[in-house]
Amino acid sequence: MQDTHISLAHGNGGRYMRELIEQVFAHHLANPLLDIEADAVPMPIPEGEIMLTTDGFTVQPLEFPGGDIGALAVHGTVNDLAVAGATPLYLTLNALIEEGLEIAQLQRVIASLARSARETGVQVVAGDTKVVPRGAGGGLYLSTSGVGVRAPGVRLSMRQIREGDAILVSGPVGDHAVAVLLAREQFGLRGNIQSDMACVLPLTRALLTFAGLRFMRDPTRGGLATVLHEICRATNLGVQLEEAAIPVNPAVRSVCDMLGYEPLYLACEGRVVAVVAPDQAQTALAAWHTLPLGNHAAIVGRVTNKVPRVTLETPIGGRRTLEELEDDPLPRIC
Amino acid sequence: MQDTHISLAHGNGGRYMRELIEQVFAHHLANPLLDIEADAVPMPIPEGEIMLTTDGFTVQPLEFPGGDIGALAVHGTVNDLAVAGATPLYLTLNALIEEGLEIAQLQRVIASLARSARETGVQVVAGDTKVVPRGAGGGLYLSTSGVGVRAPGVRLSMRQIREGDAILVSGPVGDHAVAVLLAREQFGLRGNIQSDMACVLPLTRALLTFAGLRFMRDPTRGGLATVLHEICRATNLGVQLEEAAIPVNPAVRSVCDMLGYEPLYLACEGRVVAVVAPDQAQTALAAWHTLPLGNHAAIVGRVTNKVPRVTLETPIGGRRTLEELEDDPLPRIC
């Protein structure tokens, strides 16, 4: 492949497309199951419940401090399996490429995706590539579906949440959204905020042994506040947060103050929200504190039998309701 | 949801997005496994090899004679499982929506997708929705991943192809591409050509009992010619086609003559190419002829031990080589 930029011919099913797939996708993603000649591939699955999930990725810019769309496309889907209590095994990958994308950038992103897959222990076993004309895409969109296996007996669901349960967060919120925002340059702000993007499997595995673990979720789009709204809607219970307990990096806080964002609504890509029975909350927190990814974990609130809404207690003793997110503060953040 | 068109707020993870998912996606796709509150869902799988595939869909216009992008997103992925010898069971769905899309059109497309899934016997069990700003998308892109199960012992692969094997096509080629092309209006042509889009499971099931069945593929992007090039590359054998034997609808032929397209390179979405041992070719053809989807099936050529290229014998005794597709005649056809 001599080209430096993607053309429509890279999507037509013919020679250029074959070379693109061989020299970019199969090159980085090679593994024993990936067969670019097959229409579908068989997957060996160990004992347990087979779990399926999917996610789309439209982040802009494609590369940002702490990550890129390729790594994100692995972690986003792997993390959805992890918080469901599963061990991720396989991914499918769809790439929607806009004509004109620099092939060197595509190489970097797919190499990063392959590295993240290896580090996380998943194999990309099926893929598809489409090229759309200039102006009909945003450079590169990825979507991944993930297959995992869950040990028999693991039952996690919002339906298991009870009044009095503790709400834990594994680390500071909003770093991902702010890192991507600053990478857009239009704000003229500089900072060394890195995305929190990471595989949360160590965090989820650490809690799976707790009988009092009710539910886990990674707070991506819509942030911590949106996860808590989902809990209120599903359980008809309330959530009371202690504002001072919620970990927020000072640099993220400053940017939010300057631009008028509320960090509780901002996306994370390497954090977990867990709901745990009150008598196990402290030991669950201690388990997270032993992990590099969890050493700023905190208990941030509790489930109440009040009206199903999210209430924030401020450090000076005030109380306000966190409304459900309506307008979109930050499109193309994940 | 009062809105008539998609806005960025429909993608932010908050209230508008929840309503969009409830009132469009979950509304049409409801099934016992689909859980819009879960990060990943468990899948019951019967005995056999578990098969995985994925495909992306960018067709323009979104609705065309004989189908739409929703139905196509089911059939494209289901057909990839079918030609691999599997029974499709589950789909994941990623929707990438451009701000400004008319919600009534989205409803029609997702309703059509749901109908195709029901007719084909698959369940959409996981999904994700992203909204990109106006100008950063082509209206609507879909991608689906499919999970199926294959009976133990079924082995289909290009590697099994031998010299002398017969090449069968299940029906006329190129109808899908030409139907989409004419729907674009820019050509000012009118015709009643319908896409051949269909679920090919009846065709693939009819051949799975034949011990002499080597390989099946659905000729989508790049058409029949591209499938045959893939066979030549994988086997290092040649393919000899008999031009007069290849079924092409007269209306498709006329449009191709007018616009300078070669139907052998044009996408189908409801056809199967099968390679069968020579002694079973006629009975396999007869099996297809009994099916509505296969009553124009034909034996169109054979595998040779000549140089690995695709040769076309013309009705007047000439012979020419079909080259591998290079430039893209028709972007966004599937």
XYZ file of C-alpha atoms in Angstrom:
668
model
C 0.000 0.000 0.000
C 1.708 3.172 -1.245
C -1.034 5.633 -0.305
C -0.752 8.116 2.536
C -4.465 8.936 2.841
C -7.676 6.928 2.703
C -9.634 7.043 -0.557
C -13.039 5.601 -1.403
C -11.288 2.735 -3.207
C -10.073 1.546 0.210
C -13.681 0.634 0.941
C -14.837 -1.047 -2.256
C -14.139 -4.690 -1.506
C -11.332 -4.886 -4.074
C -7.545 -4.760 -4.068
C -7.022 -1.486 -2.166
C -9.390 -2.605 0.541
C -7.698 -5.970 0.838
C -4.320 -4.228 1.199
C -5.727 -1.822 3.791
C -7.071 -4.734 5.836
C -3.877 -6.772 5.489
C -1.463 -3.929 6.202
C -3.319 -2.076 8.931
C -5.988 -4.195 10.602
C -4.718 -7.790 10.288
C -1.136 -6.537 10.718
C -1.786 -5.176 14.200
C -4.568 -7.476 15.319
C -3.148 -10.868 14.248
C -4.238 -13.703 16.550
C -5.020 -17.390 16.020
C -8.779 -16.860 15.710
C -8.834 -13.784 13.464
C -9.383 -15.043 9.917
C -9.774 -12.278 7.370
C -10.925 -14.849 4.817
C -13.865 -16.084 6.910
C -17.382 -14.676 7.127
C -17.730 -15.738 10.768
C -15.333 -17.395 13.198
C -15.884 -19.999 15.936
C -15.162 -18.919 19.545
C -14.086 -21.334 22.284
C -15.890 -20.364 25.515
C -15.119 -21.652 29.024
C -17.838 -22.737 31.461
C -20.265 -20.032 32.577
C -22.818 -17.575 31.260
C -21.903 -16.103 27.875
C -22.249 -12.315 27.980
C -22.636 -9.858 25.099
C -22.306 -6.080 24.893
C -21.579 -3.347 22.345
C -20.433 0.270 22.224
C -19.725 3.002 19.654
C -16.871 5.541 19.694
C -16.861 8.979 18.094
C -14.305 10.862 20.226
C -12.784 13.992 18.710
C -9.790 14.486 18.459
C -8.896 10.873 17.659
C -5.791 11.112 19.866
C -5.791 12.910 23.235
C -3.657 12.991 26.397
C -3.852 9.568 27.982
C -5.371 7.693 25.063
C -6.932 7.547 21.626
C -10.076 6.192 19.958
C -8.439 2.791 19.398
C -7.619 2.135 23.056
C -10.993 3.605 24.014
C -12.818 1.159 21.703
C -11.252 -1.717 23.628
C -11.650 -0.319 27.133
C -15.198 0.966 26.653
C -16.524 -2.453 25.690
C -14.278 -4.497 27.973
C -15.356 -2.310 30.894
C -19.040 -2.928 30.128
C -18.398 -6.664 30.438
C -16.274 -6.149 33.566
C -18.930 -4.190 35.479
C -21.458 -6.899 34.573
C -19.202 -9.317 36.458
C -17.816 -11.033 33.348
C -14.332 -11.842 32.056
C -13.965 -10.352 28.549
C -12.784 -12.800 25.872
C -13.491 -11.589 22.334
C -14.180 -8.382 20.438
C -15.536 -7.553 17.021
C -14.401 -4.280 15.450
C -16.212 -2.030 12.985
C -14.236 0.842 11.493
C -16.043 3.614 9.633
C -13.347 5.680 7.950
C -13.783 9.036 6.237
C -12.076 9.482 2.892
C -8.937 11.594 3.437
C -7.926 10.160 6.823
C -4.157 9.962 7.085
C -3.129 6.313 6.953
C -0.263 6.924 9.416
C -2.822 8.069 11.984
C -5.002 5.017 11.289
C -1.922 2.835 11.847
C -1.221 4.492 15.208
C -4.809 4.147 16.369
C -5.167 0.489 15.336
C -1.759 -0.351 16.848
C -2.957 1.224 20.090
C -6.204 -0.748 19.897
C -4.202 -3.960 19.411
C -1.934 -3.113 22.382
C -4.930 -2.423 24.624
C -6.516 -5.709 23.551
C -3.344 -7.644 24.390
C -2.967 -5.930 27.769
C -6.595 -6.632 28.597
C -6.460 -10.244 27.441
C -9.099 -10.017 24.693
C -8.815 -11.084 21.051
C -10.327 -9.171 18.142
C -11.761 -12.044 16.112
C -13.968 -10.364 13.504
C -14.034 -6.974 11.830
C -15.470 -4.854 9.073
C -14.287 -1.675 7.376
C -16.345 0.911 5.546
C -15.099 4.096 3.874
C -17.491 7.041 3.496
C -16.960 10.052 1.205
C -15.231 13.194 2.499
C -17.717 15.249 4.506
C -19.868 12.239 5.402
C -17.859 11.136 8.452
C -15.833 12.550 11.305
C -12.461 11.079 10.365
C -12.909 7.753 12.103
C -15.707 6.109 14.053
C -15.244 2.726 15.709
C -17.706 0.325 17.216
C -16.900 -2.845 19.106
C -18.992 -5.715 20.421
C -17.651 -7.817 23.257
C -18.202 -11.424 24.306
C -17.288 -12.540 27.805
C -18.061 -15.248 30.299
C -19.494 -14.828 33.772
C -19.004 -17.315 36.571
C -22.229 -19.163 37.426
C -24.049 -17.536 40.327
C -22.873 -13.948 39.840
C -25.996 -11.744 40.002
C -25.492 -8.009 39.720
C -28.350 -5.682 38.907
C -29.876 -2.392 39.917
C -32.868 -4.436 41.122
C -30.742 -5.776 43.992
C -30.101 -2.315 45.437
C -31.610 -1.730 48.925
C -32.159 1.272 51.150
C -29.027 2.024 53.153
C -26.577 0.626 50.568
C -23.311 2.539 50.181
C -22.179 4.107 46.897
C -18.474 3.838 46.088
C -16.483 5.518 43.327
C -13.100 4.066 42.389
C -11.326 7.367 41.665
C -11.598 11.023 40.642
C -14.386 11.804 38.164
C -14.334 13.788 34.920
C -10.662 13.456 33.916
C -11.472 11.821 30.590
C -13.952 14.462 29.454
C -11.697 17.360 30.465
C -8.590 15.805 28.861
C -10.482 15.415 25.557
C -11.916 18.915 25.855
C -8.508 20.513 26.362
C -7.109 18.528 23.420
C -9.573 20.351 21.164
C -7.505 23.521 21.380
C -10.484 25.750 20.606
C -10.544 26.688 24.275
C -6.947 27.900 24.197
C -6.403 26.147 27.526
C -3.370 24.049 28.316
C -3.109 21.616 31.147
C -1.536 18.282 31.911
C -4.799 16.507 32.576
C -4.704 12.955 31.260
C -7.722 10.832 30.433
C -8.448 8.248 33.133
C -9.017 5.655 30.379
C -8.128 2.198 31.723
C -9.279 -1.384 31.950
C -11.354 -1.643 35.136
C -11.102 -5.442 35.452
C -8.824 -5.309 38.539
C -11.448 -3.107 40.244
C -14.423 -5.281 39.332
C -12.638 -8.550 40.179
C -11.698 -7.196 43.595
C -15.374 -6.760 44.488
C -16.868 -9.906 42.932
C -16.083 -11.929 46.071
C -18.274 -9.655 48.207
C -21.706 -11.138 48.840
C -22.944 -7.608 49.540
C -22.007 -6.331 46.062
C -25.292 -5.265 44.411
C -24.347 -3.507 41.202
C -21.441 -1.911 39.315
C -21.319 0.514 36.394
C -18.629 2.547 34.647
C -19.696 6.211 34.625
C -19.053 7.167 30.968
C -21.404 9.499 29.032
C -23.395 11.574 31.507
C -20.912 10.808 34.303
C -21.498 9.798 37.906
C -24.733 11.791 38.153
C -26.306 9.865 35.252
C -25.475 6.467 36.780
C -27.172 7.605 39.980
C -30.230 8.833 38.071
C -30.471 5.431 36.413
C -30.405 3.809 39.854
C -33.183 6.105 41.122
C -35.352 5.330 38.097
C -34.848 1.565 38.341
C -35.285 1.250 42.124
C -37.655 4.107 42.945
C -35.263 4.896 45.813
C -33.296 8.104 46.390
C -29.553 8.724 46.384
C -27.865 11.111 48.806
C -24.356 12.248 47.889
C -21.844 13.984 50.092
C -20.208 16.559 47.835
C -16.981 16.783 49.849
C -16.461 13.026 49.603
C -16.524 12.884 45.784
C -12.966 12.718 44.434
C -12.284 15.383 41.767
C -8.782 16.286 40.587
C -8.009 19.952 41.406
C -7.005 20.633 37.776
C -10.343 19.208 36.575
C -12.155 21.311 39.152
C -10.411 24.510 37.894
C -11.250 23.845 34.260
C -14.870 23.097 35.202
C -15.107 26.309 37.251
C -13.698 28.284 34.325
C -15.949 26.776 31.658
C -19.059 26.249 33.762
C -19.165 22.436 33.742
C -20.262 20.228 36.627
C -17.720 17.376 37.014
C -20.440 15.001 38.242
C -21.902 14.938 34.708
C -18.573 14.421 32.918
C -17.469 11.123 31.380
C -14.851 8.858 32.942
C -13.377 5.890 31.041
C -11.561 4.033 33.795
C -13.730 4.418 36.890
C -16.320 2.185 38.530
C -19.353 3.094 40.599
C -20.281 0.245 42.949
C -23.280 -0.176 45.220
C -22.469 -2.318 48.265
C -24.394 -3.441 51.362
C -23.635 -1.032 54.230
C -21.845 -3.598 56.420
C -19.351 -4.416 53.617
C -18.724 -0.887 52.347
C -15.557 -0.265 54.355
C -13.921 -3.596 53.454
C -14.857 -3.115 49.792
C -13.274 0.333 49.911
C -10.163 -1.137 51.537
C -9.956 -3.738 48.752
C -9.981 -0.948 46.141
C -7.401 1.087 48.054
C -4.834 -1.703 47.613
C -5.058 -1.342 43.792
C -3.184 1.357 41.801
C -6.423 2.147 39.950
C -8.362 2.437 43.203
C -6.132 4.268 45.630
C -8.320 7.384 45.510
C -11.552 5.418 45.840
C -14.174 6.824 48.196
C -17.606 6.185 49.666
C -19.557 9.102 48.219
C -23.119 8.540 49.324
C -25.922 6.157 50.162
C -29.272 4.912 48.969
C -32.272 6.334 50.821
C -35.981 5.571 50.947
C -36.744 9.197 50.046
C -38.185 10.363 46.725
C -36.273 8.903 43.749
C -33.933 11.804 43.107
C -30.222 12.517 43.505
C -29.516 14.960 46.343
C -26.147 16.586 46.988
C -25.159 17.668 50.500
C -22.738 20.554 50.251
C -19.833 21.022 52.697
C -21.546 24.052 54.294
C -24.631 21.990 55.102
C -26.733 22.973 52.095
C -28.662 20.525 49.958
C -29.472 20.607 46.257
C -31.007 18.270 43.718
C -28.900 17.061 40.785
C -31.237 17.125 37.791
C -31.142 14.592 34.967
C -28.825 15.767 32.174
C -30.693 17.498 29.358
C -28.620 19.492 26.857
C -25.335 17.987 25.721
C -22.381 19.811 27.243
C -19.752 17.855 25.315
C -20.521 15.977 22.114
C -18.035 13.398 20.776
C -16.338 12.843 24.124
C -16.312 9.028 23.807
C -40.371 12.615 23.088
C -41.884 15.645 21.337
C -39.016 16.287 18.918
C -39.223 15.633 15.193
C -35.483 15.687 14.478
C -32.386 14.338 16.235
C -30.335 16.830 18.232
C -26.995 16.390 19.973
C -28.860 16.129 23.288
C -30.256 12.800 22.043
C -26.719 11.436 22.409
C -25.578 12.809 25.752
C -26.518 9.996 28.101
C -29.254 12.072 29.785
C -33.016 12.360 29.565
C -33.408 12.946 25.809
C -31.188 10.001 25.049
C -33.096 7.773 27.442
C -36.363 8.777 25.763
C -34.901 8.161 22.306
C -33.798 4.677 23.333
C -37.093 3.872 25.048
C -39.349 5.238 22.317
C -37.467 4.139 19.219
C -34.975 1.344 19.901
C -36.452 -0.551 22.873
C -39.962 0.096 21.513
C -39.326 -1.802 18.293
C -36.728 -4.284 19.477
C -38.314 -5.474 22.738
C -37.475 -9.096 23.546
C -36.915 -11.015 26.778
C -33.123 -10.681 26.675
C -32.804 -7.021 25.666
C -32.223 -5.069 28.883
C -31.593 -1.373 28.318
C -30.524 -1.038 31.956
C -27.727 -3.630 31.705
C -24.126 -3.147 30.581
C -23.965 -6.668 29.146
C -26.528 -9.447 28.834
C -26.241 -13.238 29.171
C -26.982 -15.339 26.047
C -28.304 -18.922 26.199
C -26.519 -20.941 23.463
C -27.479 -24.440 22.262
C -24.893 -27.175 21.672
C -22.335 -26.506 18.928
C -19.600 -24.108 17.908
C -20.339 -20.500 18.841
C -19.753 -18.244 15.831
C -19.140 -14.488 15.740
C -19.228 -11.948 12.910
C -19.702 -8.218 12.362
C -20.617 -5.795 9.588
C -21.084 -2.050 9.050
C -23.782 -0.323 6.968
C -23.536 3.072 5.267
C -26.025 2.728 2.400
C -27.313 5.937 0.852
C -30.247 6.642 0.543
C -31.345 5.062 3.823
C -34.506 3.685 2.161
C -34.482 2.176 -1.324
C -36.707 -0.113 -3.452
C -36.746 -3.498 -1.761
C -35.260 -2.475 1.575
C -33.630 0.019 3.889
C -30.528 0.301 6.070
C -32.350 -1.299 9.023
C -33.312 -4.503 7.227
C -29.885 -4.551 5.574
C -28.154 -4.379 8.983
C -29.957 -7.579 9.978
C -29.565 -9.468 6.703
C -25.922 -8.509 6.106
C -24.791 -9.967 9.418
C -27.228 -12.883 9.511
C -26.098 -13.865 6.010
C -22.439 -13.874 7.077
C -23.328 -16.400 9.779
C -25.495 -18.394 7.357
C -22.769 -18.823 4.716
C -20.394 -19.952 7.472
C -22.863 -22.799 8.112
C -24.264 -21.349 11.353
C -27.753 -20.641 12.690
C -27.922 -16.951 13.704
C -29.181 -16.312 17.251
C -28.295 -12.826 18.549
C -27.352 -9.406 17.247
C -25.832 -6.307 18.789
C -26.726 -2.984 17.185
C -24.704 0.237 17.030
C -26.465 3.309 15.663
C -24.433 6.375 14.727
C -26.956 9.128 14.088
C -26.261 12.532 12.553
C -27.848 15.532 14.249
C -30.847 16.607 12.165
C -32.046 13.140 11.144
C -35.815 13.050 11.007
C -37.078 10.929 13.911
C -39.966 9.565 11.820
C -37.418 8.130 9.385
C -35.410 6.637 12.254
C -38.632 5.023 13.523
C -39.334 3.484 10.100
C -35.796 2.135 9.759
C -35.638 0.638 13.265
C -39.137 -0.839 12.872
C -37.945 -2.469 9.649
C -34.820 -3.746 11.411
C -36.994 -5.247 14.153
C -39.282 -6.888 11.582
C -36.326 -8.407 9.725
C -34.901 -9.709 13.004
C -38.224 -11.373 13.883
C -38.590 -12.909 10.429
C -35.035 -14.223 10.554
C -35.357 -15.571 14.101
C -32.639 -13.438 15.713
C -32.882 -11.243 18.813
C -31.184 -7.875 19.179
C -29.865 -8.170 22.737
C -27.478 -5.221 23.126
C -27.164 -1.815 21.536
C -25.503 1.577 21.649
C -26.456 4.938 20.196
C -24.176 7.854 19.390
C -25.180 11.220 17.916
C -22.588 13.203 15.938
C -22.878 16.903 15.005
C -24.448 17.965 11.704
C -21.914 17.528 8.901
C -19.968 14.816 10.751
C -22.126 11.881 9.661
C -24.134 10.640 6.719
C -27.572 10.656 8.339
C -27.380 7.209 9.865
C -24.750 4.502 10.013
C -25.475 1.132 11.595
C -23.205 -1.698 12.594
C -24.261 -5.093 13.850
C -22.387 -8.026 15.330
C -23.920 -11.463 15.153
C -23.645 -14.561 17.322
C -24.699 -17.932 15.969
C -24.188 -21.617 16.554
C -22.820 -24.153 14.093
C -23.550 -27.864 14.269
C -20.485 -29.875 15.274
C -18.638 -31.238 12.243
C -19.567 -28.553 9.716
C -16.332 -27.472 8.013
C -16.585 -24.909 5.241
C -13.563 -23.003 4.014
C -11.881 -21.839 0.842
C -9.055 -24.233 1.772
C -11.351 -27.174 0.963
C -11.813 -26.112 -2.655
C -10.357 -28.554 -5.244
C -9.703 -28.466 -8.973
C -12.845 -29.374 -10.886
C -15.296 -28.071 -8.250
C -18.417 -26.374 -9.598
C -19.362 -22.769 -8.811
C -23.043 -22.071 -8.193
C -24.840 -18.749 -7.849
C -28.279 -18.725 -6.224
C -29.820 -15.992 -8.390
C -29.299 -12.922 -10.606
C -26.389 -10.681 -9.579
C -26.225 -6.910 -9.085
C -29.887 -6.127 -8.329
C -29.084 -4.592 -4.927
C -26.415 -2.212 -6.223
C -28.512 -1.055 -9.169
C -31.655 -0.581 -7.043
C -29.703 1.643 -4.622
C -28.074 3.506 -7.501
C -31.393 4.300 -9.153
C -32.805 5.439 -5.801
C -30.173 8.186 -5.757
C -32.091 10.140 -8.396
C -28.948 11.950 -9.561
C -28.944 9.661 -12.581
C -32.450 10.690 -13.564
C -33.194 7.057 -14.315
C -36.382 5.313 -13.265
C -36.884 1.598 -13.156
C -38.656 -0.977 -11.078
C -35.526 -2.808 -10.039
C -35.784 -3.995 -6.436
C -32.877 -4.859 -4.179
C -32.399 -8.609 -3.836
C -31.923 -8.117 -0.079
C -33.044 -11.266 1.753
C -32.129 -13.735 4.446
C -30.165 -16.514 2.715
C -30.659 -19.104 5.475
C -33.012 -21.291 3.376
C -30.312 -21.422 0.666
C -27.452 -22.244 3.016
C -29.453 -24.823 4.988
C -30.410 -26.597 1.766
C -26.733 -27.238 0.972
C -25.396 -28.073 4.446
C -26.398 -31.728 4.041
C -24.129 -32.124 0.990
C -20.805 -33.750 1.871
C -19.384 -32.173 -1.292
C -20.138 -28.602 -0.158
C -16.753 -26.855 0.158
C -17.503 -23.197 0.756
C -20.243 -20.554 0.614
C -20.121 -16.762 0.540
C -22.615 -13.976 -0.034
C -21.357 -11.724 -2.842
C -21.817 -8.246 -1.328
C -19.284 -5.425 -1.859
C -17.225 -6.192 -4.964
C -19.830 -8.680 -6.204
C -19.432 -12.167 -7.635
C -16.079 -11.308 -9.254
C -14.546 -10.353 -5.901
C -15.636 -13.615 -4.229
C -13.961 -15.503 -7.063
C -10.772 -13.437 -6.744
C -10.694 -14.268 -3.042
C -10.969 -17.965 -3.938
C -8.090 -17.689 -6.438
C -5.883 -15.952 -3.879
C -6.627 -18.443 -1.104
C -6.321 -21.618 -3.207
C -3.813 -20.628 -5.893
C -6.240 -22.234 -8.356
C -8.017 -20.568 -11.271
C -11.703 -19.942 -11.878
C -13.316 -20.240 -15.281
C -16.713 -18.604 -15.721
C -19.196 -19.084 -18.523
C -20.596 -15.631 -19.172
C -23.854 -16.864 -20.695
C -24.593 -18.975 -17.621
C -24.435 -16.096 -15.134
C -27.954 -14.919 -14.253
C -28.379 -11.146 -14.681
C -31.785 -9.464 -14.763
C -32.369 -7.751 -18.141
C -33.203 -4.445 -16.433
C -29.930 -4.596 -14.484
C -28.087 -5.397 -17.691
C -29.581 -2.328 -19.437
C -28.670 0.048 -16.621
C -25.139 -1.368 -16.530
C -24.775 -0.977 -20.302
C -25.980 2.609 -20.052
C -23.729 3.611 -17.144
C -20.719 1.458 -17.953
C -20.855 -0.918 -14.979
C -19.987 -4.616 -15.034
C -22.702 -6.530 -13.108
C -20.177 -9.124 -11.945
C -18.622 -6.504 -9.632
C -21.910 -5.226 -8.217
C -23.169 -5.997 -4.711
C -25.964 -8.467 -4.002
C -27.554 -8.751 -0.538
C -29.574 -11.943 -0.883
C -27.466 -14.244 -3.033
C -25.076 -17.085 -2.242
C -22.047 -18.306 -4.161
C -21.365 -21.985 -3.375
C -18.463 -24.197 -4.376
C -19.499 -27.854 -4.638
C -17.733 -31.083 -5.630
C -18.425 -31.776 -9.348
C -20.436 -34.965 -8.749
C -22.888 -33.150 -6.429
C -23.247 -29.924 -8.432
C -26.442 -30.904 -10.249
C -28.248 -32.182 -7.134
C -27.181 -29.083 -5.193
C -28.556 -26.922 -8.007
C -31.792 -28.921 -7.976
C -32.075 -28.350 -4.203
C -31.802 -24.592 -4.748
C -34.309 -24.663 -7.620
C -37.020 -25.883 -5.237
C -36.675 -22.694 -3.130
C -38.324 -19.363 -4.039
C -34.987 -17.605 -3.399
C -33.123 -20.085 -5.597
C -35.324 -20.679 -8.615
C -32.948 -18.792 -10.898
C -29.837 -20.474 -9.476
C -27.205 -21.598 -11.976
C -23.876 -23.348 -12.273
C -21.713 -20.524 -13.600
C -18.214 -21.962 -13.763
C -15.599 -24.268 -12.334
C -12.301 -24.311 -10.520
C -9.269 -25.063 -12.711
C -5.629 -25.864 -12.081
C -4.600 -22.962 -14.328
C -3.003 -19.715 -13.111
C -4.929 -18.191 -10.188
C -7.070 -15.751 -12.096
C -10.726 -15.377 -13.017
C -11.375 -16.028 -16.721
C -14.633 -15.315 -18.497
C -15.659 -17.331 -21.566
C -17.902 -15.205 -23.745
C -20.843 -16.638 -25.726
C -18.993 -16.129 -29.027
C -16.052 -18.226 -27.826
C -13.811 -15.382 -26.649
C -12.002 -15.348 -23.341
C -11.042 -12.455 -21.082
C -9.601 -12.011 -17.620
C -11.697 -10.362 -14.900
C -9.261 -8.116 -13.010
C -9.425 -7.477 -9.272
C -11.586 -4.430 -8.505
C -9.530 -1.252 -8.017
C -11.411 2.064 -8.071
C -14.757 2.220 -6.282
C -17.615 2.336 -8.748
C -20.313 2.784 -6.108
C -19.567 4.070 -2.611
C -22.170 3.651 0.177
C -23.991 0.804 -1.516
C -24.216 -1.310 1.638
